Each structure stands twice: as structure tokens, then as C-alpha cells.
PDB file of C-alpha atoms in Angstrom:
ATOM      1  CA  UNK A 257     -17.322 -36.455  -1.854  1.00 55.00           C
ATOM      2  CA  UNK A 258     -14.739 -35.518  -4.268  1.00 57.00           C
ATOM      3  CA  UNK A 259     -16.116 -37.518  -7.262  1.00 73.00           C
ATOM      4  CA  UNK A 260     -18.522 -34.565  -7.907  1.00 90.00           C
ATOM      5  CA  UNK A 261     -16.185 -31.980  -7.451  1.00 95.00           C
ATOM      6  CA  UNK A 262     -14.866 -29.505 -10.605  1.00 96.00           C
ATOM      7  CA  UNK A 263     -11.421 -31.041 -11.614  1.00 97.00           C
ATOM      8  CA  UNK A 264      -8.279 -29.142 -12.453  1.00 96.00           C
ATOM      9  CA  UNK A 265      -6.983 -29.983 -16.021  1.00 96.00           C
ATOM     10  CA  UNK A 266      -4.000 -27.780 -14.962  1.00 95.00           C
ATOM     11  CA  UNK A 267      -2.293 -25.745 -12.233  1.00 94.00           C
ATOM     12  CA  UNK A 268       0.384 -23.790 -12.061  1.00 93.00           C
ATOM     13  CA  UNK A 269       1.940 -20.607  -9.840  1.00 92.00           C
ATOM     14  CA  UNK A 270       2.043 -17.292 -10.578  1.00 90.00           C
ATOM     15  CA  UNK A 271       4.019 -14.956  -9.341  1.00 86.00           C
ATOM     16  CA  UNK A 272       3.669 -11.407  -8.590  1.00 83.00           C
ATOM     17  CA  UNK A 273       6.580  -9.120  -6.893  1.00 77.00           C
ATOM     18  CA  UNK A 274       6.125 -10.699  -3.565  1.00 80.00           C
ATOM     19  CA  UNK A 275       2.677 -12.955  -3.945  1.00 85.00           C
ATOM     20  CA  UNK A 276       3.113 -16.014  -4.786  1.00 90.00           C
ATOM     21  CA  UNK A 277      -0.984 -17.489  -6.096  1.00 93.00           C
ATOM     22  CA  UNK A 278      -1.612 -21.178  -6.747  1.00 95.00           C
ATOM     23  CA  UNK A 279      -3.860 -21.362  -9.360  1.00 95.00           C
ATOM     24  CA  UNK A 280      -5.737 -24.349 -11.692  1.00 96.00           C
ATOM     25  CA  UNK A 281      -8.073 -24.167 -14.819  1.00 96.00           C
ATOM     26  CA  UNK A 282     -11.037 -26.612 -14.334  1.00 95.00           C
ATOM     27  CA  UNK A 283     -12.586 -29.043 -16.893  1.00 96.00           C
ATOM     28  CA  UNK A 284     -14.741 -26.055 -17.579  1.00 95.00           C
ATOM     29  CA  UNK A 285     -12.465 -23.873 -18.674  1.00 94.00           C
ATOM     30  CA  UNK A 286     -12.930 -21.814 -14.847  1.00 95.00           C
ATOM     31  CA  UNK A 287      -9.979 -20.225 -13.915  1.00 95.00           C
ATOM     32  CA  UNK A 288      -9.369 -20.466 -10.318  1.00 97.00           C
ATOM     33  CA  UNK A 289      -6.940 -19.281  -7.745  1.00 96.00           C
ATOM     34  CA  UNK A 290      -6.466 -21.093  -4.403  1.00 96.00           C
ATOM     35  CA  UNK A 291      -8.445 -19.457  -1.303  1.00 95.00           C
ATOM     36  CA  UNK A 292      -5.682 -19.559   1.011  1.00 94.00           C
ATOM     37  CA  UNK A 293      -2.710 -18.058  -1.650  1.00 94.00           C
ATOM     38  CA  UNK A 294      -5.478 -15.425  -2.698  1.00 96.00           C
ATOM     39  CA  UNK A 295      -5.870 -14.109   1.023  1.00 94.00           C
ATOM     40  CA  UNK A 296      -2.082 -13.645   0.851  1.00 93.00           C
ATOM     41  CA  UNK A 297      -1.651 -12.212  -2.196  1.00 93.00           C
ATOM     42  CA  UNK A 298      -3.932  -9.175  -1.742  1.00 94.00           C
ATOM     43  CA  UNK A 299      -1.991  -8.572   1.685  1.00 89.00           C
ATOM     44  CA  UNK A 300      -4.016  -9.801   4.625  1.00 84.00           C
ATOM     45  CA  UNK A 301      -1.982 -10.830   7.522  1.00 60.00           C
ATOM     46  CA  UNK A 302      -4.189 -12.974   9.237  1.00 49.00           C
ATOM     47  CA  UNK A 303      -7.227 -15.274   7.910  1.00 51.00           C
ATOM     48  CA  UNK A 304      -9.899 -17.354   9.721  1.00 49.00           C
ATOM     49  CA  UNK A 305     -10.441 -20.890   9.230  1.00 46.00           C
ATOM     50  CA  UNK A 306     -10.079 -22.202   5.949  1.00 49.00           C
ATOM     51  CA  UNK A 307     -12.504 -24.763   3.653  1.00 49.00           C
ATOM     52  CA  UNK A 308     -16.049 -24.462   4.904  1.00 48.00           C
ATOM     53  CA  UNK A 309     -16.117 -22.451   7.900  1.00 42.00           C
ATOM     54  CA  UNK A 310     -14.269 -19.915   6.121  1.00 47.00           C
ATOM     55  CA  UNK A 311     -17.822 -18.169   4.725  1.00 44.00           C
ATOM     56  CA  UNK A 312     -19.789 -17.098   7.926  1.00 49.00           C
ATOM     57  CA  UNK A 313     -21.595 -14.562   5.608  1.00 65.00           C
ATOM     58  CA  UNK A 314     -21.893 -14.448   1.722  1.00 84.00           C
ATOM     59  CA  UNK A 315     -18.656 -12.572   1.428  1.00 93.00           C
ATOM     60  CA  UNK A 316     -15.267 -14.116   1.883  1.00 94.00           C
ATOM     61  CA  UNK A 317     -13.627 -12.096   4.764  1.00 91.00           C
ATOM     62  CA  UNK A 318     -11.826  -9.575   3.049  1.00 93.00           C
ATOM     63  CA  UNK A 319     -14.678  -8.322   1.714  1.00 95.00           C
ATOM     64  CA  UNK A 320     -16.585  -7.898   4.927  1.00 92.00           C
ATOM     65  CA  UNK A 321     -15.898  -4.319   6.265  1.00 92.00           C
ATOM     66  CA  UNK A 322     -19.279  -2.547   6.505  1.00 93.00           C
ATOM     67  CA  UNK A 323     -16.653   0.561   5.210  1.00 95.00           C
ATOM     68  CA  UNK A 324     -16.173  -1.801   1.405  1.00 96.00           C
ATOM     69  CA  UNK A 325     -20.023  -1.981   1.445  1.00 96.00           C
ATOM     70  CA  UNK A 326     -20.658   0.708  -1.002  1.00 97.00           C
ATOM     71  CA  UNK A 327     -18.246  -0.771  -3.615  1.00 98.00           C
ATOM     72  CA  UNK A 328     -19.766  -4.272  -3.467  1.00 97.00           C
ATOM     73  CA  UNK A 329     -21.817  -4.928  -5.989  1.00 96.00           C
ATOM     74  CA  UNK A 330     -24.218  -8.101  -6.865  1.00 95.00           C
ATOM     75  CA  UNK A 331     -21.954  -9.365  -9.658  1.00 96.00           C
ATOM     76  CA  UNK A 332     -19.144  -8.694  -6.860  1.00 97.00           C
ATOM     77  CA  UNK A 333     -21.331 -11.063  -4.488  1.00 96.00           C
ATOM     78  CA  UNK A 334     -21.805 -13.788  -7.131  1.00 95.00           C
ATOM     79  CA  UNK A 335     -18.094 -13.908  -8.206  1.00 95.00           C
ATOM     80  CA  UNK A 336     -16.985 -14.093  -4.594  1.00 96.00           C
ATOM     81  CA  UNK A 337     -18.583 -17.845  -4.261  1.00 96.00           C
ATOM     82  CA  UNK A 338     -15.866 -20.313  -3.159  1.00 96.00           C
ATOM     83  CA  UNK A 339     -15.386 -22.909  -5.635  1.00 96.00           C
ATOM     84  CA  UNK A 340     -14.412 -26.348  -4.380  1.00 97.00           C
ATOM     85  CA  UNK A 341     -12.671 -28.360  -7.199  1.00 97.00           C
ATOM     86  CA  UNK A 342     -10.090 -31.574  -7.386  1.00 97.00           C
ATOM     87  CA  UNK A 343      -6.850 -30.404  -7.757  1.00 96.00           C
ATOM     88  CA  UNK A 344      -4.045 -31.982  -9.632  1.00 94.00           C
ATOM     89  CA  UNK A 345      -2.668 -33.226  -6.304  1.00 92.00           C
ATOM     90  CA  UNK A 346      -4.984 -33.780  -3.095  1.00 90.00           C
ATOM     91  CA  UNK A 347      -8.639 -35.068  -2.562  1.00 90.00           C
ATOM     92  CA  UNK A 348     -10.150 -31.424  -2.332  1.00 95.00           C
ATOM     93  CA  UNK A 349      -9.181 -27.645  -2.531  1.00 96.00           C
ATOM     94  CA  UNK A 350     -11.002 -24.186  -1.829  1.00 96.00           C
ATOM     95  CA  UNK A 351     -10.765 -21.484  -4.252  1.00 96.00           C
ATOM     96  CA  UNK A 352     -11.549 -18.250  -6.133  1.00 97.00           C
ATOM     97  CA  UNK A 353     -12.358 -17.046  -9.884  1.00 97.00           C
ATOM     98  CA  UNK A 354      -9.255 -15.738 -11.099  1.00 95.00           C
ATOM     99  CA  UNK A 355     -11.320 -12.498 -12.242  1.00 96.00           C
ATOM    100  CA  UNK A 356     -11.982 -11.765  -8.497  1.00 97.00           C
ATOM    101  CA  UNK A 357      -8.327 -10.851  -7.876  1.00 96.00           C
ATOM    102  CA  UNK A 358      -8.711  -7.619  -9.805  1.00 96.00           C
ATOM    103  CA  UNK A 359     -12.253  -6.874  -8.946  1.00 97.00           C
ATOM    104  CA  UNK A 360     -10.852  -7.309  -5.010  1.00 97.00           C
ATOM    105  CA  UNK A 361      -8.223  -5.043  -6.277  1.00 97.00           C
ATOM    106  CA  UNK A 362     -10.323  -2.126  -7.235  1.00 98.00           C
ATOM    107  CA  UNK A 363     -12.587  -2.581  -4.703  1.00 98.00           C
ATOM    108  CA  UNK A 364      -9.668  -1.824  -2.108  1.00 97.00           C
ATOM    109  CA  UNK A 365      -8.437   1.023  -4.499  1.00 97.00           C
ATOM    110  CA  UNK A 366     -11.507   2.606  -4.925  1.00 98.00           C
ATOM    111  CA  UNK A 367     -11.932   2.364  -1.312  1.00 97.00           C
ATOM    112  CA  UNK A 368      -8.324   4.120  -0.735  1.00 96.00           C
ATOM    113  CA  UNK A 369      -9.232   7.044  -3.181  1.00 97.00           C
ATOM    114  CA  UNK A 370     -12.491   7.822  -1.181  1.00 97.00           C
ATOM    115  CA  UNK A 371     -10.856   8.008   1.930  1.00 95.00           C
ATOM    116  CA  UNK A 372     -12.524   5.538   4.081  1.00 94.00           C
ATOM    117  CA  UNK A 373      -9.940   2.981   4.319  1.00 94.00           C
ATOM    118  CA  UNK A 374      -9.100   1.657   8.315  1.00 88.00           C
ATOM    119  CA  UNK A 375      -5.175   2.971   8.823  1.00 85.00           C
ATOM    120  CA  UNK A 376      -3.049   0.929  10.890  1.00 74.00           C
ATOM    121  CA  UNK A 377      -0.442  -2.162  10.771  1.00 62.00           C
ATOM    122  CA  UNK A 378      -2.929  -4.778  10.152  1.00 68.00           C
ATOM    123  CA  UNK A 379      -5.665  -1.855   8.360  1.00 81.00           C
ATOM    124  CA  UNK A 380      -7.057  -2.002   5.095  1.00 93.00           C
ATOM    125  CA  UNK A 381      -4.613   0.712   3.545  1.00 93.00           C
ATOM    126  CA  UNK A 382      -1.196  -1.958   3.732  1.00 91.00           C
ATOM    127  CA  UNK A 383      -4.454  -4.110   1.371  1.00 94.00           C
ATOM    128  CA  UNK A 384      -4.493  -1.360  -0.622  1.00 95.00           C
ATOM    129  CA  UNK A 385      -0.641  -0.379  -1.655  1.00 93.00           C
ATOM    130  CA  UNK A 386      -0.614  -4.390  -2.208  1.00 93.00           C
ATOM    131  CA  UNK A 387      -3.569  -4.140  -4.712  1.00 95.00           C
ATOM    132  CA  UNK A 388      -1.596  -1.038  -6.275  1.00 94.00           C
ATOM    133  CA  UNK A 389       1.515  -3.583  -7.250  1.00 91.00           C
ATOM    134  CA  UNK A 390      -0.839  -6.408  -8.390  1.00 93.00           C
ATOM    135  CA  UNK A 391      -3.076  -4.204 -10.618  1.00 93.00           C
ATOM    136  CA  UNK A 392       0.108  -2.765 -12.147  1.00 91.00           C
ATOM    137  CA  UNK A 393       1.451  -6.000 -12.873  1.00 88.00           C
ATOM    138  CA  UNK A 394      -2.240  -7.385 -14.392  1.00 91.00           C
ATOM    139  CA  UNK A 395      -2.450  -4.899 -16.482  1.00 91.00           C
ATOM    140  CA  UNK A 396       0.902  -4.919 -17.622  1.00 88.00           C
ATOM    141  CA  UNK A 397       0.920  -7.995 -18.618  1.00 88.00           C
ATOM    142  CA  UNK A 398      -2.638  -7.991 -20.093  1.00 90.00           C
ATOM    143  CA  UNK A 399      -1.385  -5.874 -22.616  1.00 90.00           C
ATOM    144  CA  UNK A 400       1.293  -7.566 -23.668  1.00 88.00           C
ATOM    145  CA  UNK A 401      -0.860 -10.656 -23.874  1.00 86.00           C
ATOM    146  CA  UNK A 402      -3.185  -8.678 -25.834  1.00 87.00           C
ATOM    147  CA  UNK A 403      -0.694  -8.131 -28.110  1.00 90.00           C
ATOM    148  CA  UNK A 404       1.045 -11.164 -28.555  1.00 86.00           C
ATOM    149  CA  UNK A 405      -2.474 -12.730 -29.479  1.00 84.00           C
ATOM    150  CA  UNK A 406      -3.721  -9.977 -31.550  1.00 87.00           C
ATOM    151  CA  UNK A 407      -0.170 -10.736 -33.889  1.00 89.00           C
ATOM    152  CA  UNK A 408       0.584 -14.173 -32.990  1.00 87.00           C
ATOM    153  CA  UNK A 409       3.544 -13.998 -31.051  1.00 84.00           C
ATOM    154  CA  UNK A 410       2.288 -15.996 -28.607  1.00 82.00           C
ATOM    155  CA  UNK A 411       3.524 -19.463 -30.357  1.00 84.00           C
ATOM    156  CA  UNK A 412       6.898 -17.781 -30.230  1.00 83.00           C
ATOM    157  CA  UNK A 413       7.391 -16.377 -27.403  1.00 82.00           C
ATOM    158  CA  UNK A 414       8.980 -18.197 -24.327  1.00 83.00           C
ATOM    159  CA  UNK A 415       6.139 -20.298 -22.576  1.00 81.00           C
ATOM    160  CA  UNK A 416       7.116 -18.227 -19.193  1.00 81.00           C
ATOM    161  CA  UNK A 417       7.351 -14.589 -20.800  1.00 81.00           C
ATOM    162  CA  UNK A 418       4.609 -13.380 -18.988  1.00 81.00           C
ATOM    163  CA  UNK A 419       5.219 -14.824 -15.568  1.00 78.00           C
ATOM    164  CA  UNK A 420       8.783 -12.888 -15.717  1.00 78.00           C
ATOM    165  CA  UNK A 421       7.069 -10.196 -16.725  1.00 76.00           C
ATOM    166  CA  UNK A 422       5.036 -10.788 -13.201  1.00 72.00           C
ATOM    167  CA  UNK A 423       7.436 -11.510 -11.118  1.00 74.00           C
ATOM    168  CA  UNK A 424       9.639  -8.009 -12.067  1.00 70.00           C
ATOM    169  CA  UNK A 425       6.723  -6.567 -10.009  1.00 65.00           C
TER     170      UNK A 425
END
């Protein structure tokens, strides 16, 4: 039933060099990005079925390879809970926290500095150069944010200063 669900007070798209992420904030204040943009934005070719059969363990799929175990942590675990919420549009939609995009991230880099990434076309190590650009672009842009809050400037600044910013990755 979708009169229980979280709704979205707003949604929007960021954009990211190539990724493109639907996101929302919910009545909460949760920031959320959709399940199905999130697979693509970290890189992953191929996903399984979406909505509820997408969880056959307590990981989301990406997360999965017995070789990522070691960097998974309980507070990983917890933050990697789908979220179903109302969107703006639509009856129901499947997503993530939007703080489990960088956590994914470093996960995958982590992963790559060790060594013990899978190599290959559809491998774990095309994941990881993705990860590279989107961590590069986060924390880019969290500093300017940062900044721009710290002093202010966010009330003058364009309202999509920091999605160009993005997007130039």
C-alpha cells in the first residue's frame, strides 16, 4: 500500500560526468537516490530484478562479492536497506540513502588498492575507475558547498552551481 510509504517532498537529477542519479528528499528529511539510477551510476552493466526481488541477501547486489566482504562493515549493512518511498510522480519507487553512494565508492576503491578486485569487461575494476570519477566530483563539490555555507554564498549563488560543477566530471 502506498499510503504508508515515506513521501518525496522533492526530487530532482543529478548529474555526474556520465551518471545520470534520480534522487528525492523524503518528509523526513532522508535523502534518497533511486535503486535502479544508483546501479548505473557506480558502473554495473547488468542488474537483477528490480523492487522486491532485488534483495536475495541483506546486501544489494553490488555489494555481494565474497572478495568486498572484508570492507563491509555493519553500519555498511544497515545503510544498504532499500527504502521504498512515494515519489513525486508514480504509486511507488525503490531506493538508496544518498550517503551510500560514497560509502559504495570507497568500498570499491579500497577494494582496487588491495588488489583483489575481479579484472575483466563486466569485473569489478571498470566499478572501480567509475567510483574514482564520482568520488572526485563529491568531494569537489562538497567543498565548495562547505564553503559557500560556511560564508553565505549559498543565497547568491546560481541555484544549479553545484550540479555544473558535477556534470564537468
Amino acid at each position: 500500500m502506498t499510503q504508508n510509504l515515506p513521501k518525496a517532498t522533492h526530487g530532482g537529477t543529478l548529474k555526474i560526468g556520465d551518471a545520470t542519479i534520480s534522487c528525492a528528499v523524503l518528509e523526513d528529511g532522508s535523502r534518497v537516490l533511486t535503486q535502479d539510477t544508483f546501479i548505473q551510476s557506480i558502473g554495473r552493466l547488468a542488474r537483477g530484478p528490480g523492487g522486491e526481488g532485488a534483495m536475495a541477501s541483506s546486501l544489494p547486489v553490488f555489494l555481494r562479492a565474497k572478495n568486498l566482504d572484508p570492507y563491509i562493515t555493519p553500519e555498511t549493512e544497515e545503510l544498504a536497506q532499500p527504502i521504498v518511498f512515494k515519489p513525486l510522480r508514480g504509486h511507488k519507487a525503490y531506493g538508496y540513502r544518498a550517503e551510500l553512494l560514497p560509502v559504495v565508492c570507497n568500498i570499491y576503491l579500497k577494494a582496487r588498492d588491495d588488489g583483489v578486485l575481479i579484472k575483466g569487461a563486466r569485473g569489478q575494476e571498470r566499478i572501480a575507475a567509475t567510483c574514482d570519477v564520482l568520488i572526485r566530483g563529491l568531494a569537489t563539490v562538497g567543498i565548495i558547498a562547505l564553503v559557500d555555507e560556511v560564508t553565505g554564498y549559498q543565497y547568491d549563488r546560481n541555484r544549479d552551481a553545484l550540479n555544473k560543477i558535477l556534470e564537468a566530471y
